[in-house]
Amino acid sequence: MSNSILTDNIKTIEFDALIVGGGGSGMRASLELAKSGLKTAVVSKVFPTRSHTVSAQGGITCAIASADPDDDWRWHMYDTVKGADFIGDQDAIEYLCSEGPKAVFELEHMGLPFSRFENGRIYQRPFGGQSKDFGKGGQAARTCAAADRTGHALLHTLYQNNVKEGTNFLNEWFAVDIVKNSKEEVTGVIAFSIESGEVAYLKAQATVMATGGAGRIYASTTNALINTGDGLAMALRAGFPAQDMEMWQFHPTGIYGAGSLVTEGCRGEGGYLINKDGERFMERYAPNVKDLAGRDVVARSMVLEILEGRGCGENADHIFLKLDHLGADVLNSKLPGICELSRTFAHVDPIYEPIPVVPTCHYMMGGTPTNVNGQAFRRTNGNDSIISGLFAAGEAACVSVHGANRLGGNSLLDLVVFGRATGMHIQEELKSGGGVESSSKGDIDASLERLNKLNESTSGYETASVKRELQECMQNYFGVFRRGDFMEKGLNELAEIRHKVDNLHLKDKSSAFNTSRVEAIELQNLFEVAEATAISAFERNESRGAHARDDFPNRDDENWLCHSFYDPINKKVSKREVNFAPTKVDAFPPIVRTY
Amino acid sequence: MLTNQLEVSMYRYNPEQDEFPYMKKYKIEKPARDIMVLDLLHLLKEEDESISYRRSCREGVCGSDGMNINGKNGLACITPISSVMKKNKIELRPLPGLPVIRDLVVDMTEFYAQYEKIKPFLQNNTTAPEQERLQSPEDRDKLDGLYECILCACCSTSCPSFWWNPDKFVGPAALLQAYRFIADSRDLETVERLDALSDPFSVYRCHGIMNCVSVCPKGLNPNKAIGEIKSMLLKSKKNIITSDGTN
């Protein structure tokens, strides 16, 4: 691969719809499209069942009215709006919560092995931030579960049904960059087969970024090693915006030292957090719902306990999650995966001992801005304008249903509801003659540049060490608590890291299953996401949801009841109004958010 | 060898450079705390970036990093080095029985083909109700120990019958899934599913060697599921095959 790859030397493979990413949202979209007869392909850097959806544990939150026959999607909507600290778009949240039951029942019909109640209906458990009757009726139990392996069950079910429908999969193909045309429309991606190294232009009328999150920008994360924000980074490099990038969820219970997730379902089933004195400290921070407050609230409370010297362990740097009082039966039947993970990674058996946990980066609320049809957009003269050919769904997208803080169990719902909606919309659009114009050779050559530069590198920086530097910078300056002067330091460090990331040295130039090439490109992707995060975080001068500023400790609705909108071209953040216009219910106005 | 040194002997093969695969020795300082084999691989890859292996979740649920560790198949990410180290040595090889693409990465095409062959999706062509199909907790319990499979291929690639007939013997992983759908009260194609398995190879090549059970990183028991399928086939009195003459 010493010579530059040019458009003339590579294959063009043409599809109607191309889905980048084989996780939950990608495979839900592809399922919709495969059934429609459109020529569809899923391009995934891993075999689809290795995608990070597989790690979701506790469940999928949805008002299917099983645990409580009176449950109402409007209550779920209220909780989600409040959980989002009022910067989730209410038209999108309404769509999520009202369409949710249909999408969940479809999964059941596809075979998802949900746990069951005695009456044969789907089992639901309580999760944080859930209420009945618009916050007035006490704790709800709204999270549909397949034991504590709901993501695994969901992802496999979707893969199985894609097999049934004959979806085309380009497995272990890695998408490098978006290809545009002269009208700034998206016409596909440059990708290569990881197995053979073969480079191709995957051309499509509709390209869906379903590439998941980028939790690997932080040193400590629950995310899989593959969560490197590839789709979002490709969009940023193509000059397309990102929204709410400062909003990163730190999950209260990542296993101390290992980062593996311990589901909120543990607290839903009755587990609780204790400090070194054995005190159930959440009673002080959230007197009503205690351990089932929003994740941002619980995570901050834990950090405060540690900072004030009440952390557990030799270094007083973690918290204990107590489960033993639930008994072996409940733990074995409802939380078997947690018992397994805890024994493997924390060396404790939760039947007898508490699990050491610490807030750990978990979820990217921001992403490529889209409407409820999955259509990505940019801003032109203060208005949203659709980017033809580009779609996004799932964690890669920002619809925005999670706003400043996602509720537990809402990510799996987001995947299926908006994966499905995106698939339906593309079908409609393409069947009614929509599409994009072809790209020129020059356009395609431009998208090959980054790959060529890496392949031709003869000196430069090492991927592994630069990645570590990036992750430590983000962890130190853009973590659970943030402060202007610290973030400024972080931004300066990032400017130095930018130079290194742009000048990586790929020593191994071989073609077959060269994971070093993949990792170098992934690091460049991580960097784009990290930079957008840092700049957006520095700009938002208030504390809201997951974004907690020491120097601006209060929510500031007057100035910041809005989305942050990051433009990668000038690296500036502007404000975008939040949608307060649902169609079936009255909008929920901002109130003080307490639990 | 020094006691604070760890010797890793790794199967290496790059199709563009090597005519034959070979074992390469790496010596590194023994980590202060017990780490997983996957962490060890990360450390080695930092020294030699040409090393290739698959990985994703690093917590034993995605099934990417199945490999042969000191002679036994397992997931690198949940195997502590202390549990496999012998005299400070660890030998890493790709999963046996499948073609090697590079180093520890195998071509899993045949494994996935067997999975697809058993129609790994719920079949029920009655009109779906508006809500979920009901299933009693007892019926749902029958899926435990079956649906949790992560398709890591540790079992099928430890099975001599699968090594011998990877195209005709369905193998423990896919048979576990075949039984997962047979056992599901919502699936209505049990007869057809059993029919499709009634030839001399699909199920009957299983000779109860039990390697699948001993290596499954999720503690599942494909052998038991295969036993259930065999007994259902016998009860259905169709196509009873004796192993005589077919070996």
GROMACS .gro file of N, CA and C in nm, chain A residues 240-336:
model
  291
  240PHE      N    1  -2.008   1.857   0.899
  240PHE     CA    2  -2.144   1.857   0.951
  240PHE      C    3  -2.143   1.873   1.103
  241PRO      N    4  -2.247   1.936   1.158
  241PRO     CA    5  -2.243   1.976   1.299
  241PRO      C    6  -2.271   1.862   1.398
  242ALA      N    7  -2.252   1.894   1.526
  242ALA     CA    8  -2.288   1.803   1.635
  242ALA      C    9  -2.362   1.884   1.741
  243GLN      N   10  -2.451   1.817   1.813
  243GLN     CA   11  -2.535   1.889   1.908
  243GLN      C   12  -2.516   1.833   2.050
  244ASP      N   13  -2.518   1.920   2.148
  244ASP     CA   14  -2.514   1.883   2.291
  244ASP      C   15  -2.396   1.793   2.326
  245MET      N   16  -2.280   1.823   2.269
  245MET     CA   17  -2.166   1.734   2.290
  245MET      C   18  -2.108   1.740   2.431
  246GLU      N   19  -2.144   1.842   2.509
  246GLU     CA   20  -2.092   1.848   2.646
  246GLU      C   21  -2.165   1.750   2.738
  247MET      N   22  -2.274   1.692   2.687
  247MET     CA   23  -2.357   1.606   2.773
  247MET      C   24  -2.313   1.460   2.766
  248TRP      N   25  -2.232   1.422   2.861
  248TRP     CA   26  -2.185   1.283   2.872
  248TRP      C   27  -2.236   1.225   3.004
  249GLN      N   28  -2.299   1.111   2.996
  249GLN     CA   29  -2.349   1.049   3.118
  249GLN      C   30  -2.240   0.965   3.186
  250PHE      N   31  -2.224   0.991   3.314
  250PHE     CA   32  -2.138   0.906   3.396
  250PHE      C   33  -2.230   0.814   3.474
  251HIS      N   34  -2.219   0.685   3.445
  251HIS     CA   35  -2.307   0.589   3.513
  251HIS      C   36  -2.257   0.571   3.655
  252PRO      N   37  -2.350   0.575   3.752
  252PRO     CA   38  -2.305   0.564   3.891
  252PRO      C   39  -2.225   0.437   3.920
  253THR      N   40  -2.262   0.327   3.855
  253THR     CA   41  -2.201   0.201   3.899
  253THR      C   42  -2.124   0.129   3.790
  254GLY      N   43  -2.001   0.177   3.767
  254GLY     CA   44  -1.906   0.099   3.689
  254GLY      C   45  -1.819   0.025   3.789
  255ILE      N   46  -1.779  -0.096   3.758
  255ILE     CA   47  -1.695  -0.170   3.852
  255ILE      C   48  -1.562  -0.098   3.870
  256TYR      N   49  -1.528  -0.071   3.995
  256TYR     CA   50  -1.405   0.000   4.031
  256TYR      C   51  -1.284  -0.073   3.971
  257GLY      N   52  -1.204   0.003   3.895
  257GLY     CA   53  -1.082  -0.055   3.838
  257GLY      C   54  -1.102  -0.116   3.700
  258ALA      N   55  -1.218  -0.173   3.674
  258ALA     CA   56  -1.238  -0.242   3.546
  258ALA      C   57  -1.328  -0.163   3.452
  259GLY      N   58  -1.422  -0.086   3.508
  259GLY     CA   59  -1.510  -0.006   3.424
  259GLY      C   60  -1.636  -0.076   3.378
  260SER      N   61  -1.642  -0.209   3.392
  260SER     CA   62  -1.762  -0.280   3.344
  260SER      C   63  -1.886  -0.228   3.414
  261LEU      N   64  -1.995  -0.222   3.338
  261LEU     CA   65  -2.121  -0.169   3.388
  261LEU      C   66  -2.187  -0.265   3.486
  262VAL      N   67  -2.243  -0.206   3.594
  262VAL     CA   68  -2.332  -0.281   3.683
  262VAL      C   69  -2.469  -0.214   3.672
  263THR      N   70  -2.566  -0.284   3.621
  263THR     CA   71  -2.693  -0.223   3.583
  263THR      C   72  -2.762  -0.149   3.699
  264GLU      N   73  -2.831  -0.040   3.659
  264GLU     CA   74  -2.917   0.033   3.751
  264GLU      C   75  -3.029  -0.060   3.803
  265GLY      N   76  -3.055  -0.165   3.725
  265GLY     CA   77  -3.153  -0.266   3.766
  265GLY      C   78  -3.121  -0.323   3.904
  266CYS      N   79  -2.994  -0.321   3.943
  266CYS     CA   80  -2.956  -0.369   4.077
  266CYS      C   81  -3.025  -0.285   4.183
  267ARG      N   82  -3.023  -0.152   4.160
  267ARG     CA   83  -3.091  -0.064   4.255
  267ARG      C   84  -3.242  -0.073   4.236
  268GLY      N   85  -3.286  -0.098   4.112
  268GLY     CA   86  -3.429  -0.119   4.085
  268GLY      C   87  -3.483  -0.239   4.160
  269GLU      N   88  -3.399  -0.341   4.175
  269GLU     CA   89  -3.443  -0.462   4.246
  269GLU      C   90  -3.427  -0.447   4.397
  270GLY      N   91  -3.373  -0.334   4.443
  270GLY     CA   92  -3.365  -0.310   4.588
  270GLY      C   93  -3.225  -0.294   4.644
  271GLY      N   94  -3.125  -0.298   4.558
  271GLY     CA   95  -2.989  -0.274   4.605
  271GLY      C   96  -2.969  -0.126   4.636
  272TYR      N   97  -2.868  -0.093   4.716
  272TYR     CA   98  -2.841   0.048   4.740
  272TYR      C   99  -2.692   0.074   4.765
  273LEU      N  100  -2.656   0.203   4.757
  273LEU     CA  101  -2.517   0.244   4.770
  273LEU      C  102  -2.484   0.279   4.914
  274ILE      N  103  -2.366   0.244   4.959
  274ILE     CA  104  -2.322   0.282   5.093
  274ILE      C  105  -2.181   0.341   5.087
  275ASN      N  106  -2.153   0.430   5.184
  275ASN     CA  107  -2.018   0.485   5.194
  275ASN      C  108  -1.938   0.403   5.295
  276LYS      N  109  -1.820   0.453   5.332
  276LYS     CA  110  -1.731   0.372   5.417
  276LYS      C  111  -1.791   0.349   5.556
  277ASP      N  112  -1.884   0.438   5.597
  277ASP     CA  113  -1.948   0.419   5.727
  277ASP      C  114  -2.069   0.326   5.719
  278GLY      N  115  -2.093   0.272   5.601
  278GLY     CA  116  -2.209   0.186   5.584
  278GLY      C  117  -2.338   0.265   5.571
  279GLU      N  118  -2.325   0.398   5.553
  279GLU     CA  119  -2.444   0.483   5.545
  279GLU      C  120  -2.505   0.480   5.405
  280ARG      N  121  -2.637   0.468   5.401
  280ARG     CA  122  -2.708   0.478   5.273
  280ARG      C  123  -2.722   0.626   5.240
  281PHE      N  124  -2.615   0.681   5.180
  281PHE     CA  125  -2.604   0.827   5.171
  281PHE      C  126  -2.703   0.892   5.075
  282MET      N  127  -2.759   0.815   4.980
  282MET     CA  128  -2.852   0.877   4.885
  282MET      C  129  -2.977   0.930   4.954
  283GLU      N  130  -3.001   0.882   5.077
  283GLU     CA  131  -3.114   0.936   5.153
  283GLU      C  132  -3.097   1.084   5.179
  284ARG      N  133  -2.971   1.129   5.187
  284ARG     CA  134  -2.946   1.271   5.210
  284ARG      C  135  -2.962   1.354   5.083
  285TYR      N  136  -2.920   1.297   4.969
  285TYR     CA  137  -2.919   1.374   4.844
  285TYR      C  138  -3.054   1.371   4.772
  286ALA      N  139  -3.125   1.260   4.780
  286ALA     CA  140  -3.254   1.247   4.711
  286ALA      C  141  -3.352   1.178   4.805
  287PRO      N  142  -3.405   1.255   4.902
  287PRO     CA  143  -3.483   1.194   5.010
  287PRO      C  144  -3.605   1.114   4.962
  288ASN      N  145  -3.661   1.150   4.849
  288ASN     CA  146  -3.781   1.079   4.804
  288ASN      C  147  -3.750   0.945   4.738
  289VAL      N  148  -3.666   0.949   4.636
  289VAL     CA  149  -3.643   0.825   4.561
  289VAL      C  150  -3.506   0.764   4.588
  290LYS      N  151  -3.427   0.830   4.667
  290LYS     CA  152  -3.297   0.778   4.712
  290LYS      C  153  -3.209   0.729   4.598
  291ASP      N  154  -3.181   0.599   4.597
  291ASP     CA  155  -3.087   0.544   4.499
  291ASP      C  156  -3.142   0.543   4.357
  292LEU      N  157  -3.270   0.573   4.342
  292LEU     CA  158  -3.328   0.573   4.208
  292LEU      C  159  -3.350   0.715   4.155
  293ALA      N  160  -3.267   0.807   4.198
  293ALA     CA  161  -3.268   0.941   4.138
  293ALA      C  162  -3.205   0.931   4.000
  294GLY      N  163  -3.208   1.042   3.924
  294GLY     CA  164  -3.143   1.043   3.793
  294GLY      C  165  -2.997   1.006   3.806
  295ARG      N  166  -2.942   0.951   3.699
  295ARG     CA  167  -2.803   0.903   3.704
  295ARG      C  168  -2.704   1.016   3.732
  296ASP      N  169  -2.730   1.134   3.676
  296ASP     CA  170  -2.639   1.245   3.699
  296ASP      C  171  -2.637   1.280   3.848
  297VAL      N  172  -2.755   1.278   3.911
  297VAL     CA  173  -2.765   1.313   4.052
  297VAL      C  174  -2.692   1.210   4.139
  298VAL      N  175  -2.712   1.082   4.108
  298VAL     CA  176  -2.647   0.978   4.189
  298VAL      C  177  -2.495   0.982   4.170
  299ALA      N  178  -2.452   0.999   4.045
  299ALA     CA  179  -2.307   1.001   4.017
  299ALA      C  180  -2.239   1.116   4.092
  300ARG      N  181  -2.303   1.235   4.089
  300ARG     CA  182  -2.242   1.350   4.159
  300ARG      C  183  -2.239   1.328   4.310
  301SER      N  184  -2.346   1.268   4.363
  301SER     CA  185  -2.350   1.241   4.507
  301SER      C  186  -2.236   1.148   4.547
  302MET      N  187  -2.211   1.049   4.465
  302MET     CA  188  -2.103   0.954   4.494
  302MET      C  189  -1.967   1.024   4.494
  303VAL      N  190  -1.946   1.109   4.394
  303VAL     CA  191  -1.818   1.180   4.387
  303VAL      C  192  -1.802   1.270   4.510
  304LEU      N  193  -1.910   1.336   4.550
  304LEU     CA  194  -1.902   1.422   4.669
  304LEU      C  195  -1.867   1.341   4.793
  305GLU      N  196  -1.929   1.224   4.808
  305GLU     CA  197  -1.896   1.138   4.922
  305GLU      C  198  -1.746   1.106   4.923
  306ILE      N  199  -1.694   1.073   4.805
  306ILE     CA  200  -1.552   1.038   4.796
  306ILE      C  201  -1.465   1.161   4.827
  307LEU      N  202  -1.503   1.276   4.768
  307LEU     CA  203  -1.424   1.398   4.791
  307LEU      C  204  -1.425   1.439   4.938
  308GLU      N  205  -1.535   1.410   5.007
  308GLU     CA  206  -1.544   1.449   5.147
  308GLU      C  207  -1.489   1.342   5.241
  309GLY      N  208  -1.420   1.243   5.183
  309GLY     CA  209  -1.347   1.147   5.266
  309GLY      C  210  -1.428   1.027   5.312
  310ARG      N  211  -1.547   1.010   5.256
  310ARG     CA  212  -1.626   0.894   5.298
  310ARG      C  213  -1.627   0.782   5.194
  311GLY      N  214  -1.525   0.781   5.108
  311GLY     CA  215  -1.514   0.673   5.010
  311GLY      C  216  -1.469   0.543   5.075
  312CYS      N  217  -1.489   0.433   5.007
  312CYS     CA  218  -1.453   0.302   5.062
  312CYS      C  219  -1.315   0.259   5.012
  313GLY      N  220  -1.263   0.156   5.075
  313GLY     CA  221  -1.137   0.097   5.032
  313GLY      C  222  -1.016   0.169   5.087
  314GLU      N  223  -0.900   0.110   5.060
  314GLU     CA  224  -0.774   0.158   5.112
  314GLU      C  225  -0.750   0.306   5.077
  315ASN      N  226  -0.783   0.341   4.954
  315ASN     CA  227  -0.760   0.479   4.910
  315ASN      C  228  -0.885   0.565   4.919
  316ALA      N  229  -0.988   0.513   4.982
  316ALA     CA  230  -1.115   0.586   4.999
  316ALA      C  231  -1.163   0.646   4.867
  317ASP      N  232  -1.147   0.567   4.758
  317ASP     CA  233  -1.176   0.623   4.626
  317ASP      C  234  -1.290   0.554   4.552
  318HIS      N  235  -1.372   0.477   4.622
  318HIS     CA  236  -1.489   0.420   4.556
  318HIS      C  237  -1.604   0.404   4.656
  319ILE      N  238  -1.715   0.353   4.605
  319ILE     CA  239  -1.838   0.338   4.684
  319ILE      C  240  -1.878   0.191   4.676
  320PHE      N  241  -1.955   0.145   4.774
  320PHE     CA  242  -2.002   0.007   4.768
  320PHE      C  243  -2.148   0.000   4.724
  321LEU      N  244  -2.177  -0.096   4.638
  321LEU     CA  245  -2.315  -0.126   4.600
  321LEU      C  246  -2.356  -0.254   4.673
  322LYS      N  247  -2.453  -0.238   4.763
  322LYS     CA  248  -2.490  -0.351   4.850
  322LYS      C  249  -2.609  -0.427   4.791
  323LEU      N  250  -2.592  -0.557   4.771
  323LEU     CA  251  -2.696  -0.640   4.712
  323LEU      C  252  -2.728  -0.764   4.794
  324ASP      N  253  -2.641  -0.797   4.890
  324ASP     CA  254  -2.651  -0.926   4.958
  324ASP      C  255  -2.786  -0.946   5.028
  325HIS      N  256  -2.849  -0.832   5.071
  325HIS     CA  257  -2.977  -0.844   5.142
  325HIS      C  258  -3.091  -0.890   5.051
  326LEU      N  259  -3.066  -0.890   4.917
  326LEU     CA  260  -3.172  -0.934   4.825
  326LEU      C  261  -3.185  -1.087   4.824
  327GLY      N  262  -3.079  -1.153   4.866
  327GLY     CA  263  -3.083  -1.299   4.873
  327GLY      C  264  -3.039  -1.364   4.744
  328ALA      N  265  -2.989  -1.486   4.757
  328ALA     CA  266  -2.933  -1.558   4.642
  328ALA      C  267  -3.037  -1.583   4.534
  329ASP      N  268  -3.161  -1.607   4.572
  329ASP     CA  269  -3.263  -1.640   4.471
  329ASP      C  270  -3.287  -1.525   4.374
  330VAL      N  271  -3.309  -1.406   4.432
  330VAL     CA  272  -3.333  -1.288   4.348
  330VAL      C  273  -3.210  -1.260   4.261
  331LEU      N  274  -3.093  -1.267   4.323
  331LEU     CA  275  -2.970  -1.235   4.248
  331LEU      C  276  -2.949  -1.335   4.134
  332ASN      N  277  -2.972  -1.462   4.161
  332ASN     CA  278  -2.950  -1.562   4.056
  332ASN      C  279  -3.054  -1.556   3.945
  333SER      N  280  -3.178  -1.517   3.979
  333SER     CA  281  -3.280  -1.518   3.875
  333SER      C  282  -3.289  -1.383   3.802
  334LYS      N  283  -3.272  -1.273   3.876
  334LYS     CA  284  -3.292  -1.142   3.814
  334LYS      C  285  -3.160  -1.076   3.770
  335LEU      N  286  -3.051  -1.109   3.838
  335LEU     CA  287  -2.924  -1.041   3.810
  335LEU      C  288  -2.807  -1.139   3.793
  336PRO      N  289  -2.830  -1.245   3.715
  336PRO     CA  290  -2.723  -1.347   3.703
  336PRO      C  291  -2.597  -1.293   3.635
   0.00000   0.00000   0.00000
